[in-house]
mmCIF file of C-alpha atoms and ligand atoms in Angstrom:
data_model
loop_
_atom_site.group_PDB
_atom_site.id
_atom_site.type_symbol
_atom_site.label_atom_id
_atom_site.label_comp_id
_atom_site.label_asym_id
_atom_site.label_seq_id
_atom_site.Cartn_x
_atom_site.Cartn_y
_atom_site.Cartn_z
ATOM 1 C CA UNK A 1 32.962 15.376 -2.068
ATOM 2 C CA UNK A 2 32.339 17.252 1.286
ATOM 3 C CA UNK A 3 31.787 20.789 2.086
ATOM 4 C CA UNK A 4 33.800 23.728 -0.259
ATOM 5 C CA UNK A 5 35.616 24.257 3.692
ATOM 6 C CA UNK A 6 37.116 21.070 3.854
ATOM 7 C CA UNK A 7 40.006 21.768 1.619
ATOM 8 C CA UNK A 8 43.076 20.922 4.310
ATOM 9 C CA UNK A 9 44.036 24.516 5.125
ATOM 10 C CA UNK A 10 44.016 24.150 8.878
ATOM 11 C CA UNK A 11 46.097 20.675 8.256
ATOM 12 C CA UNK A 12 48.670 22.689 6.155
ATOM 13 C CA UNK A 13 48.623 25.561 8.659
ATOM 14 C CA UNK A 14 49.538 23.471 11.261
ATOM 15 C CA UNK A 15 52.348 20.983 8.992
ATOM 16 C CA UNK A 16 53.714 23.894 7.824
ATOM 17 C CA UNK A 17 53.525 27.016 9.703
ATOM 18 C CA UNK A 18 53.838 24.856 12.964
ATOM 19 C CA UNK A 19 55.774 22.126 12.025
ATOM 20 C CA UNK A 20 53.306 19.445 14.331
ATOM 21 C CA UNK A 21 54.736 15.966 13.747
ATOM 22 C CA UNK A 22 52.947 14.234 10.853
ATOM 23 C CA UNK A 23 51.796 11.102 9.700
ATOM 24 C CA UNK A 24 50.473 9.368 6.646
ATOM 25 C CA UNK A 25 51.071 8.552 2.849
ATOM 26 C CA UNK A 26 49.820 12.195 1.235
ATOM 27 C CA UNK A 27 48.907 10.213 -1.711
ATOM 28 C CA UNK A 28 46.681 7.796 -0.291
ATOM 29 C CA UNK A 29 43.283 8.463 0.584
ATOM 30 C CA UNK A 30 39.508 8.250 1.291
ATOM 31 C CA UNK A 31 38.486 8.731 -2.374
ATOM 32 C CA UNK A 32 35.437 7.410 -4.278
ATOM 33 C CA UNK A 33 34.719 7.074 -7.896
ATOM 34 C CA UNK A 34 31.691 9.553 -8.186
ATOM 35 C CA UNK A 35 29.427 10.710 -10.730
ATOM 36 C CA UNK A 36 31.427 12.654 -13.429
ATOM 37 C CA UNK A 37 28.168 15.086 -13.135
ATOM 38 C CA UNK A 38 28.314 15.457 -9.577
ATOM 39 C CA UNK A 39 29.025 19.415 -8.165
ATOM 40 C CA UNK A 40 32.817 20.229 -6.983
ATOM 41 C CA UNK A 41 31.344 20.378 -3.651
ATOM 42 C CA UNK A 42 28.458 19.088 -1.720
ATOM 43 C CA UNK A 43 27.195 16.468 -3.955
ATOM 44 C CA UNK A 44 26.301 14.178 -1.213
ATOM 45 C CA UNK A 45 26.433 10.439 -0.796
ATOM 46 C CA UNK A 46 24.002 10.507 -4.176
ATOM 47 C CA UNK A 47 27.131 11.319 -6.649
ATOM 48 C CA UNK A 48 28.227 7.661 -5.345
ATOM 49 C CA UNK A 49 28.688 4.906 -8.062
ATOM 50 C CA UNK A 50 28.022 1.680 -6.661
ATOM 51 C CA UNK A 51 27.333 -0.489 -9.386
ATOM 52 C CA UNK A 52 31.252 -1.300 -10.256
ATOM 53 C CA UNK A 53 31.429 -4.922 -8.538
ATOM 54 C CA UNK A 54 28.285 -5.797 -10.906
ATOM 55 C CA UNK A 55 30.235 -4.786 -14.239
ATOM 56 C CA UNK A 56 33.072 -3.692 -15.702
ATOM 57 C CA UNK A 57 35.061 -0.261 -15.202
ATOM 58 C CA UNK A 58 36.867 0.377 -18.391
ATOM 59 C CA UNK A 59 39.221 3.729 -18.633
ATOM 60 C CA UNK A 60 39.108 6.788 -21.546
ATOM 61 C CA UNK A 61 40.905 4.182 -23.850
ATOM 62 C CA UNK A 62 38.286 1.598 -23.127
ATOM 63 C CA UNK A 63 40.419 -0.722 -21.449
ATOM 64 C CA UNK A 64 39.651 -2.227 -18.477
ATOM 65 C CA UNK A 65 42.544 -1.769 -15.128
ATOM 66 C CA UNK A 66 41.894 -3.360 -12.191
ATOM 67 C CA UNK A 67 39.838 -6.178 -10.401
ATOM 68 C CA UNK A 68 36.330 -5.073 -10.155
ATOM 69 C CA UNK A 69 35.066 -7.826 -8.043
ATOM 70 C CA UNK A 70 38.340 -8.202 -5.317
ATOM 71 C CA UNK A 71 36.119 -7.858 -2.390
ATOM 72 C CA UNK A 72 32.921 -6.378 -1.091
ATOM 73 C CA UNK A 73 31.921 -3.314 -2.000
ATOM 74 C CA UNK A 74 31.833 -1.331 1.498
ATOM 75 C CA UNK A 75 35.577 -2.426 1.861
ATOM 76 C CA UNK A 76 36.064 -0.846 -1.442
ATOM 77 C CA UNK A 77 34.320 1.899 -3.141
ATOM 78 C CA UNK A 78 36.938 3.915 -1.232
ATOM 79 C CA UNK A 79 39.725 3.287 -3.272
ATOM 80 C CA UNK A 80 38.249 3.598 -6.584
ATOM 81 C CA UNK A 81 38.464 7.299 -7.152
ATOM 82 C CA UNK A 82 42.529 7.160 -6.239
ATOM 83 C CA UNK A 83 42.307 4.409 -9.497
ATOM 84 C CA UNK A 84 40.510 6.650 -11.513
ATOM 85 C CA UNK A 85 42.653 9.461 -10.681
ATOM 86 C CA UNK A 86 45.828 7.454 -12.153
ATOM 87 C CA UNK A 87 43.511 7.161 -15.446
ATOM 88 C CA UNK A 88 44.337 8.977 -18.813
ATOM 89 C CA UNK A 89 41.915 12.097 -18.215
ATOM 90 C CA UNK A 90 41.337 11.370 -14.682
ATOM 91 C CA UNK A 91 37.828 9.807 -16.284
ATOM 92 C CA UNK A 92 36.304 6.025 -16.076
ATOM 93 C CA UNK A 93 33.410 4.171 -17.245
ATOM 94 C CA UNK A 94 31.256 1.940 -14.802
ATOM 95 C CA UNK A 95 29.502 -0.784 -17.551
ATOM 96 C CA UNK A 96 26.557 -2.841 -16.741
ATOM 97 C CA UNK A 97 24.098 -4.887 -18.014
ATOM 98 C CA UNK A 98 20.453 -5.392 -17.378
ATOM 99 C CA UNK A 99 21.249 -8.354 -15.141
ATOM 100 C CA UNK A 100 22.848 -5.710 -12.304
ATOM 101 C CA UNK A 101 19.645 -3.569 -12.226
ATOM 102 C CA UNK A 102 18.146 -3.813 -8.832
ATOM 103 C CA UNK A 103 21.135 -4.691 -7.258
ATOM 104 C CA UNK A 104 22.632 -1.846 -6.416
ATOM 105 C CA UNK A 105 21.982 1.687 -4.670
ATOM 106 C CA UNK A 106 20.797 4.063 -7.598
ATOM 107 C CA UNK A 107 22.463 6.892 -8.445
ATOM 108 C CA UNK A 108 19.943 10.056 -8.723
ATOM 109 C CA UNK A 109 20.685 10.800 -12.339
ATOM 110 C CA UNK A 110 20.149 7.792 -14.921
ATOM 111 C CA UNK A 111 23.056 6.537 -16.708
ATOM 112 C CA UNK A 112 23.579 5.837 -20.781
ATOM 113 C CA UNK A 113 21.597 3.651 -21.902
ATOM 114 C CA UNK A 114 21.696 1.591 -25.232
ATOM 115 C CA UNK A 115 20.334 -1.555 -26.840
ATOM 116 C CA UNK A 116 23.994 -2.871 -27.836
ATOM 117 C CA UNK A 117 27.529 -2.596 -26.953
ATOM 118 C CA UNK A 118 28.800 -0.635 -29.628
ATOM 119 C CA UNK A 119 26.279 1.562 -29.353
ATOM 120 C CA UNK A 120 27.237 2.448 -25.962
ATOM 121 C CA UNK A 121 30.193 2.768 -27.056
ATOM 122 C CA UNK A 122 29.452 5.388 -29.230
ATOM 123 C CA UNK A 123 27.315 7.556 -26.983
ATOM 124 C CA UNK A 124 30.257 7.439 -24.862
ATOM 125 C CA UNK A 125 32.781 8.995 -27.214
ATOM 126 C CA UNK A 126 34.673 5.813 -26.833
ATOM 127 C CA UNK A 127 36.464 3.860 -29.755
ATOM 128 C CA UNK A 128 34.165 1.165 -30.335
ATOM 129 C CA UNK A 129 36.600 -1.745 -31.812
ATOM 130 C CA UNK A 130 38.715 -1.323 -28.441
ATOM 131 C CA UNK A 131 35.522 -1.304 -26.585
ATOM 132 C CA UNK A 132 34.613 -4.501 -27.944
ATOM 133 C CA UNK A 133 37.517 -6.201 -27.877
ATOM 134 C CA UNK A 134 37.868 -5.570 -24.568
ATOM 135 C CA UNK A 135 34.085 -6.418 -23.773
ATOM 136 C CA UNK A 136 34.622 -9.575 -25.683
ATOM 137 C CA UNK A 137 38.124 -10.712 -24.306
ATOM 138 C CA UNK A 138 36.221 -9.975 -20.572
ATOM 139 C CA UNK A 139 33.195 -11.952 -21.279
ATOM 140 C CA UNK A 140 34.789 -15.094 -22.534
ATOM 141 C CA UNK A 141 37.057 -15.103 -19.860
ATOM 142 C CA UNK A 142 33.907 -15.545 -17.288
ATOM 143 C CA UNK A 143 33.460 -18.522 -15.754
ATOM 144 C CA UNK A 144 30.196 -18.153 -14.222
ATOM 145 C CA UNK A 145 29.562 -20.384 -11.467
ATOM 146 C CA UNK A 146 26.786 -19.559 -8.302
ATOM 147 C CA UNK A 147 26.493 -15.950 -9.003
ATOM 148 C CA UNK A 148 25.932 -14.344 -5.134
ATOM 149 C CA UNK A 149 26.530 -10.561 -4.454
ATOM 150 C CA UNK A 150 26.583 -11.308 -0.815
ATOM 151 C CA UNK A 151 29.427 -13.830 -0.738
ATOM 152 C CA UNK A 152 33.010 -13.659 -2.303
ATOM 153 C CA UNK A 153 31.248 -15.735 -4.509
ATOM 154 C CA UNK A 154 33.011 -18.399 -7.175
ATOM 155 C CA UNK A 155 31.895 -16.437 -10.433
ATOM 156 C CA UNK A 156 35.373 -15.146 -11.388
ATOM 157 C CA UNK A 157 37.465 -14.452 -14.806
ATOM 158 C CA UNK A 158 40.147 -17.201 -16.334
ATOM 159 C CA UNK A 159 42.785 -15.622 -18.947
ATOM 160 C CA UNK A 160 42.150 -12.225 -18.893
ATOM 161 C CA UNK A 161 43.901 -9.235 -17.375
ATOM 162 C CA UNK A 162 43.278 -7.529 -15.091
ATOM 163 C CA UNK A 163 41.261 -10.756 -13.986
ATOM 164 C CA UNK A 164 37.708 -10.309 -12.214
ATOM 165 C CA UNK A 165 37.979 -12.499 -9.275
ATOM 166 C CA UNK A 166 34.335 -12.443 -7.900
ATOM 167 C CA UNK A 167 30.740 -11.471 -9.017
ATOM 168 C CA UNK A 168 32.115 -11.957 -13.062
ATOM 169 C CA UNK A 169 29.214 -12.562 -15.363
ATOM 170 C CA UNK A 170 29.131 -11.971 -19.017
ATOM 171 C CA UNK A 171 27.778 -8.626 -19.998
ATOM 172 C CA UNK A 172 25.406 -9.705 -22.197
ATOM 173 C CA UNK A 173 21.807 -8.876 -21.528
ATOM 174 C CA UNK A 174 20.397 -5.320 -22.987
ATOM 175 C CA UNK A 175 19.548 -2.803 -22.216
ATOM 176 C CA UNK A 176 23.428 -1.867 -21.372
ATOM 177 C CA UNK A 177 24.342 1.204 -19.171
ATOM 178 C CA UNK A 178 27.561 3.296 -18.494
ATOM 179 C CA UNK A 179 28.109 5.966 -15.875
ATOM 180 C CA UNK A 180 31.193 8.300 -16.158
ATOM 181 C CA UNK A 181 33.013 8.786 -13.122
ATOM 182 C CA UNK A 182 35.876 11.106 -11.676
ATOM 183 C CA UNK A 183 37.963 10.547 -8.150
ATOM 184 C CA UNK A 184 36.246 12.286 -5.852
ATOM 185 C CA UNK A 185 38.446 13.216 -2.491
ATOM 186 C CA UNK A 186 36.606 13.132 1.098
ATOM 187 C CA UNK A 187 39.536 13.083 2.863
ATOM 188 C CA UNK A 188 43.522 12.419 2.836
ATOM 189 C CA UNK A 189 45.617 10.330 5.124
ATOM 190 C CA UNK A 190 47.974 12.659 5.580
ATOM 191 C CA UNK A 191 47.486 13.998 9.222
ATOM 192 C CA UNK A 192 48.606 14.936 12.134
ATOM 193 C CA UNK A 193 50.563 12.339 14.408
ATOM 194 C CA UNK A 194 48.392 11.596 17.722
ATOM 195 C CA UNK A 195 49.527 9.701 20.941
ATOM 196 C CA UNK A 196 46.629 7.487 22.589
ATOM 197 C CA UNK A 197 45.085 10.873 24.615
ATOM 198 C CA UNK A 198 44.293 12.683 21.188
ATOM 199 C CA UNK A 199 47.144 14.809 22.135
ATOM 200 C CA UNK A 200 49.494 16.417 18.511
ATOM 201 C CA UNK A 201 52.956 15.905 19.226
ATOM 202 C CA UNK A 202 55.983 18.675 18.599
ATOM 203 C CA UNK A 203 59.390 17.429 17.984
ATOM 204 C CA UNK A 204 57.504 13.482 19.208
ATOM 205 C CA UNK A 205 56.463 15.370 22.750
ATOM 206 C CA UNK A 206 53.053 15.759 23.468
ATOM 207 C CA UNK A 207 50.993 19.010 22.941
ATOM 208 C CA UNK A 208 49.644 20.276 26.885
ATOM 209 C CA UNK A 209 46.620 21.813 25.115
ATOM 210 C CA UNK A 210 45.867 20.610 21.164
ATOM 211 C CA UNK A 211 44.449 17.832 20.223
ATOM 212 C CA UNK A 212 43.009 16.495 17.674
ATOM 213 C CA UNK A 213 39.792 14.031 16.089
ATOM 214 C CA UNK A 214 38.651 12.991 12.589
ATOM 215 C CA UNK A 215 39.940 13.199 9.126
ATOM 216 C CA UNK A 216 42.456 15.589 10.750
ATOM 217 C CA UNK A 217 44.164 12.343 12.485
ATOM 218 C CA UNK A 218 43.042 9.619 9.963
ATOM 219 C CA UNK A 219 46.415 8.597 8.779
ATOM 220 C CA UNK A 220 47.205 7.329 12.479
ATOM 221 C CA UNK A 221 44.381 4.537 11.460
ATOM 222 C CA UNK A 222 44.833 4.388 8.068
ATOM 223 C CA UNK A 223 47.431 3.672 5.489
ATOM 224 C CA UNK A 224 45.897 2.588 2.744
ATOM 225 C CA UNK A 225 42.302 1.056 1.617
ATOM 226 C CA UNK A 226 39.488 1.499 3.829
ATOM 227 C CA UNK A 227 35.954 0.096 5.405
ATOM 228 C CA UNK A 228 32.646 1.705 5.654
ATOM 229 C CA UNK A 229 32.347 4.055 8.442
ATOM 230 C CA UNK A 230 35.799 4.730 9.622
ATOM 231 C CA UNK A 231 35.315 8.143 9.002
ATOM 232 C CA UNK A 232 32.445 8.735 11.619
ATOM 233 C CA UNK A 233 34.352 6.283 13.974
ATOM 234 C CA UNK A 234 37.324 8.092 14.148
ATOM 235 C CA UNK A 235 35.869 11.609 14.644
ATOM 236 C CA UNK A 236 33.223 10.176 17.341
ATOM 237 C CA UNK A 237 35.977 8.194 19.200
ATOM 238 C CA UNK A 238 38.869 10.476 18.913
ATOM 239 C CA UNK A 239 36.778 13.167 19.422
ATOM 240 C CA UNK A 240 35.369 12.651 22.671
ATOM 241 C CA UNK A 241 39.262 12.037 23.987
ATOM 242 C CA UNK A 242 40.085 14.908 22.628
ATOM 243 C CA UNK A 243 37.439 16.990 23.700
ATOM 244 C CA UNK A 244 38.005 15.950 27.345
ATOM 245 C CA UNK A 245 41.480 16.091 27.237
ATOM 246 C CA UNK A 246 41.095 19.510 25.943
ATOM 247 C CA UNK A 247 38.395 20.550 28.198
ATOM 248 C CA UNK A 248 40.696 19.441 31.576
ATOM 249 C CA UNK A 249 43.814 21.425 30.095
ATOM 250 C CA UNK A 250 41.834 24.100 29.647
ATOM 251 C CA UNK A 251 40.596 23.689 33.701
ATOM 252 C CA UNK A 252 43.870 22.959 34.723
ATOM 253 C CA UNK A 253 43.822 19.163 35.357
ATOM 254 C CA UNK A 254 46.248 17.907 33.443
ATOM 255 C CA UNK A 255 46.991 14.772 35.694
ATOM 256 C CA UNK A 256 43.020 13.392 35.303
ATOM 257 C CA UNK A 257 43.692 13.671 31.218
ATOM 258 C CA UNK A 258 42.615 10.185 29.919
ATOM 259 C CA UNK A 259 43.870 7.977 27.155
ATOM 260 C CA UNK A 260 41.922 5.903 24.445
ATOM 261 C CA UNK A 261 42.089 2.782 27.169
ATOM 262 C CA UNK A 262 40.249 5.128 29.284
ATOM 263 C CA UNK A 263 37.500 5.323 27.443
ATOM 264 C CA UNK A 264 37.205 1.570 25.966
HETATM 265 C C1 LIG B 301 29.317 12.651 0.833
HETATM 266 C C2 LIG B 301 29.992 12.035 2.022
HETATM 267 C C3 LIG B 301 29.532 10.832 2.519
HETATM 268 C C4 LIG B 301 30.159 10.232 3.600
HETATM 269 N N1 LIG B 301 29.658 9.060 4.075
HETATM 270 C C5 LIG B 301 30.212 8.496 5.174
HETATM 271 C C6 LIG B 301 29.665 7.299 5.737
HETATM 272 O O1 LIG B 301 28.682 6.745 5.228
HETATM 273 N N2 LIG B 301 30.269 6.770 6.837
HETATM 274 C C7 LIG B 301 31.370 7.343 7.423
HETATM 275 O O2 LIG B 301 31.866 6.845 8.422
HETATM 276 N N3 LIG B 301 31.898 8.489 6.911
HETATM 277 C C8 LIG B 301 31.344 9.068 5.819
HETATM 278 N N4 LIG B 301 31.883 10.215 5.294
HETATM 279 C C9 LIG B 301 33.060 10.768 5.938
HETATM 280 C C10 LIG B 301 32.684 11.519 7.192
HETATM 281 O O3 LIG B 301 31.486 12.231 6.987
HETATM 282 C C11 LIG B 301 33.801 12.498 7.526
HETATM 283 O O4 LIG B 301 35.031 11.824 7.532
HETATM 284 C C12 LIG B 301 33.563 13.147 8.884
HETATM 285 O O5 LIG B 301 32.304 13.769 8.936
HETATM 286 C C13 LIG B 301 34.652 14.167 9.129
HETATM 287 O O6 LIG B 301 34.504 14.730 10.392
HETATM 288 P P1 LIG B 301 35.586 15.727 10.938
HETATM 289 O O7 LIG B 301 35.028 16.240 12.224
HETATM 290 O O8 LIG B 301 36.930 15.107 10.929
HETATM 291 O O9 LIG B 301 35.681 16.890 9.850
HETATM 292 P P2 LIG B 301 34.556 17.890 9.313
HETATM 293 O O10 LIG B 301 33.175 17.336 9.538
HETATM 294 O O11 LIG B 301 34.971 18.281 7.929
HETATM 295 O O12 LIG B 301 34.701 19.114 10.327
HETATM 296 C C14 LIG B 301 35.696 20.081 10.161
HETATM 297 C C15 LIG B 301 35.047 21.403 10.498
HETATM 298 O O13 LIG B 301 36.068 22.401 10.561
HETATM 299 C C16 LIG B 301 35.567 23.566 9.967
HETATM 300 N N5 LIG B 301 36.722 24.374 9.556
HETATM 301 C C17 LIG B 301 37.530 24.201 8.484
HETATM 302 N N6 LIG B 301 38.491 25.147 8.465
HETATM 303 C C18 LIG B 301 38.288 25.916 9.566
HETATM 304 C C19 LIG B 301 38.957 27.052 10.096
HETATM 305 N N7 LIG B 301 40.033 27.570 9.517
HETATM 306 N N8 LIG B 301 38.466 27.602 11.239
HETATM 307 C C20 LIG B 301 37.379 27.073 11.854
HETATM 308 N N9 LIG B 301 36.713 25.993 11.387
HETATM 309 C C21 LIG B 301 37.166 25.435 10.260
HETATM 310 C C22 LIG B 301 34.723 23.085 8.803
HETATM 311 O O14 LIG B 301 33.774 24.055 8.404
HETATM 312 C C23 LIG B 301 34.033 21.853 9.439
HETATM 313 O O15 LIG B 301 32.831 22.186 10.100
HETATM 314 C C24 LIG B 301 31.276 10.852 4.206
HETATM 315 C C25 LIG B 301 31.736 12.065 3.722
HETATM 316 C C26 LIG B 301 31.116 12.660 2.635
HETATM 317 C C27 LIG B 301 31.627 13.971 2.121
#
């Protein structure tokens, strides 16, 4: 999703030709479910599609695979583009209805758009009888009770799989839109393992001059899943220990390097 240099080489370098101690789950990772438009590279926060909590997210074979409402959105638009990936075609479908318009941050280019279901369907190249069905099996299953996007709210599904356990309304009210989306990788959590002064570690001893901050480090904070804004919080926080640690190595003072407690 990021810049065409962010593509792990330094990581792999380092894992590799160094053998620094790791850390992390290589296949877990910071990865949204973007615009299937969007560039290979520098897209920007704009290829984001946020509208998946309001609607269904069905896969090539129009069926649906997992709970779009299981929490809030900011804890987790990050793990949508690791689902996607484990799609047939690496491809998805976000559905809405008129009822989700306004509710959510826009993507720049307009979705599909049709007057019915199976029409959507269509435009979408997917087989409209499965489409339906599974439309039809999710919006019976609703039970609709004080629909609330800012709450885990009580609208949920009964007797459908995979169930929709919050923000589950029928999808019922035209105009109906679709955006195709594609995992889109900002960063792994494979990294490099850190003590608590930023320091890499070399056969589990710590490094007298490298250290490290950011997406570099992230799967010392994360293992799986994530929350808005991790990303800037680990490269600000880890960053400034490392960059002092760094900077007193560099002078010499190894004995005033200071440790994450330090700074809190
Ligand atoms: C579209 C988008 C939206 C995001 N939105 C959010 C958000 O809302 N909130 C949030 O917290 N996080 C967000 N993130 C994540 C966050 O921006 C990043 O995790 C963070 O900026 C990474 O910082 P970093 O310093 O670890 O790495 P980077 O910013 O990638 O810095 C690494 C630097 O190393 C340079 N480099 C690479 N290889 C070499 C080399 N061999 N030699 C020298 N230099 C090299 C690169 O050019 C780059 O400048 C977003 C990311 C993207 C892509």
């Amino acid at each position: 999703r990021g810049t065409a240099f962010n593509k792990g080489v330094l990581l792999k370098h380092l894992l590799d030709d160094h053998q620094v101690d790791g850390i992390g789950d290589p296949t877990q990772a910071h990865m949204v479910a973007i615009d299937a438009r969007a560039p290979l590279y520098d897209g920007g926060i704009c290829t984001r599609i946020d509208c998946v909590s309001l609607g269904v997210v069905v896969n090539r074979e129009a069926v649906r695979f997992y709970d779009e409402g299981e929490d809030f959105w900011p804890k987790r638009y990050a793990i949508w583009g690791r689902l996607v990936a484990q799609q047939p075609g690496q491809i998805a479908y976000s559905i809405i209805d008129s009822k989700a318009i306004g509710r959510f941050m826009p993507p720049v280019f307009p979705g599909v758009k049709a007057d019915s279901l199976p029409e959507l369907a269509q435009k979408l190249g997917l087989d409209v009888d499965t489409f339906m069905q599974t439309m039809t099996a999710y919006n019976s299953a609703c039970k609709v009770g004080n629909f609330d996007h800012t709450a885990l709210d009580d609208c949920h599904t009964e007797g459908v799989t995979p169930a929709k356990t919050h923000w589950a309304r029928p999808i019922d009210t035209g105009p109906f839109y679709a955006y195709a989306v594609r995992p889109g990788v900002t960063f792994t959590y494979l990294g490099l393992k850190v003590d608590d002064t930023a320091a890499v570690r070399f056969a589990d001893q710590p490094s007298r001059n490298l250290f490290v901050a950011g997406e570099m480090m992230a799967g010392n904070v994360l293992g799986k899943g994530y929350t808005a804004g991790v990303g800037m919080s680990i490269g600000t926080a880890f960053g400034r220990i490392a960059g002092r640690n760094a900077a007193l190595a560099a002078a010499g003072k190894d004995a005033e390097r200071g440790a994450v407690k330090d700074e809190v």
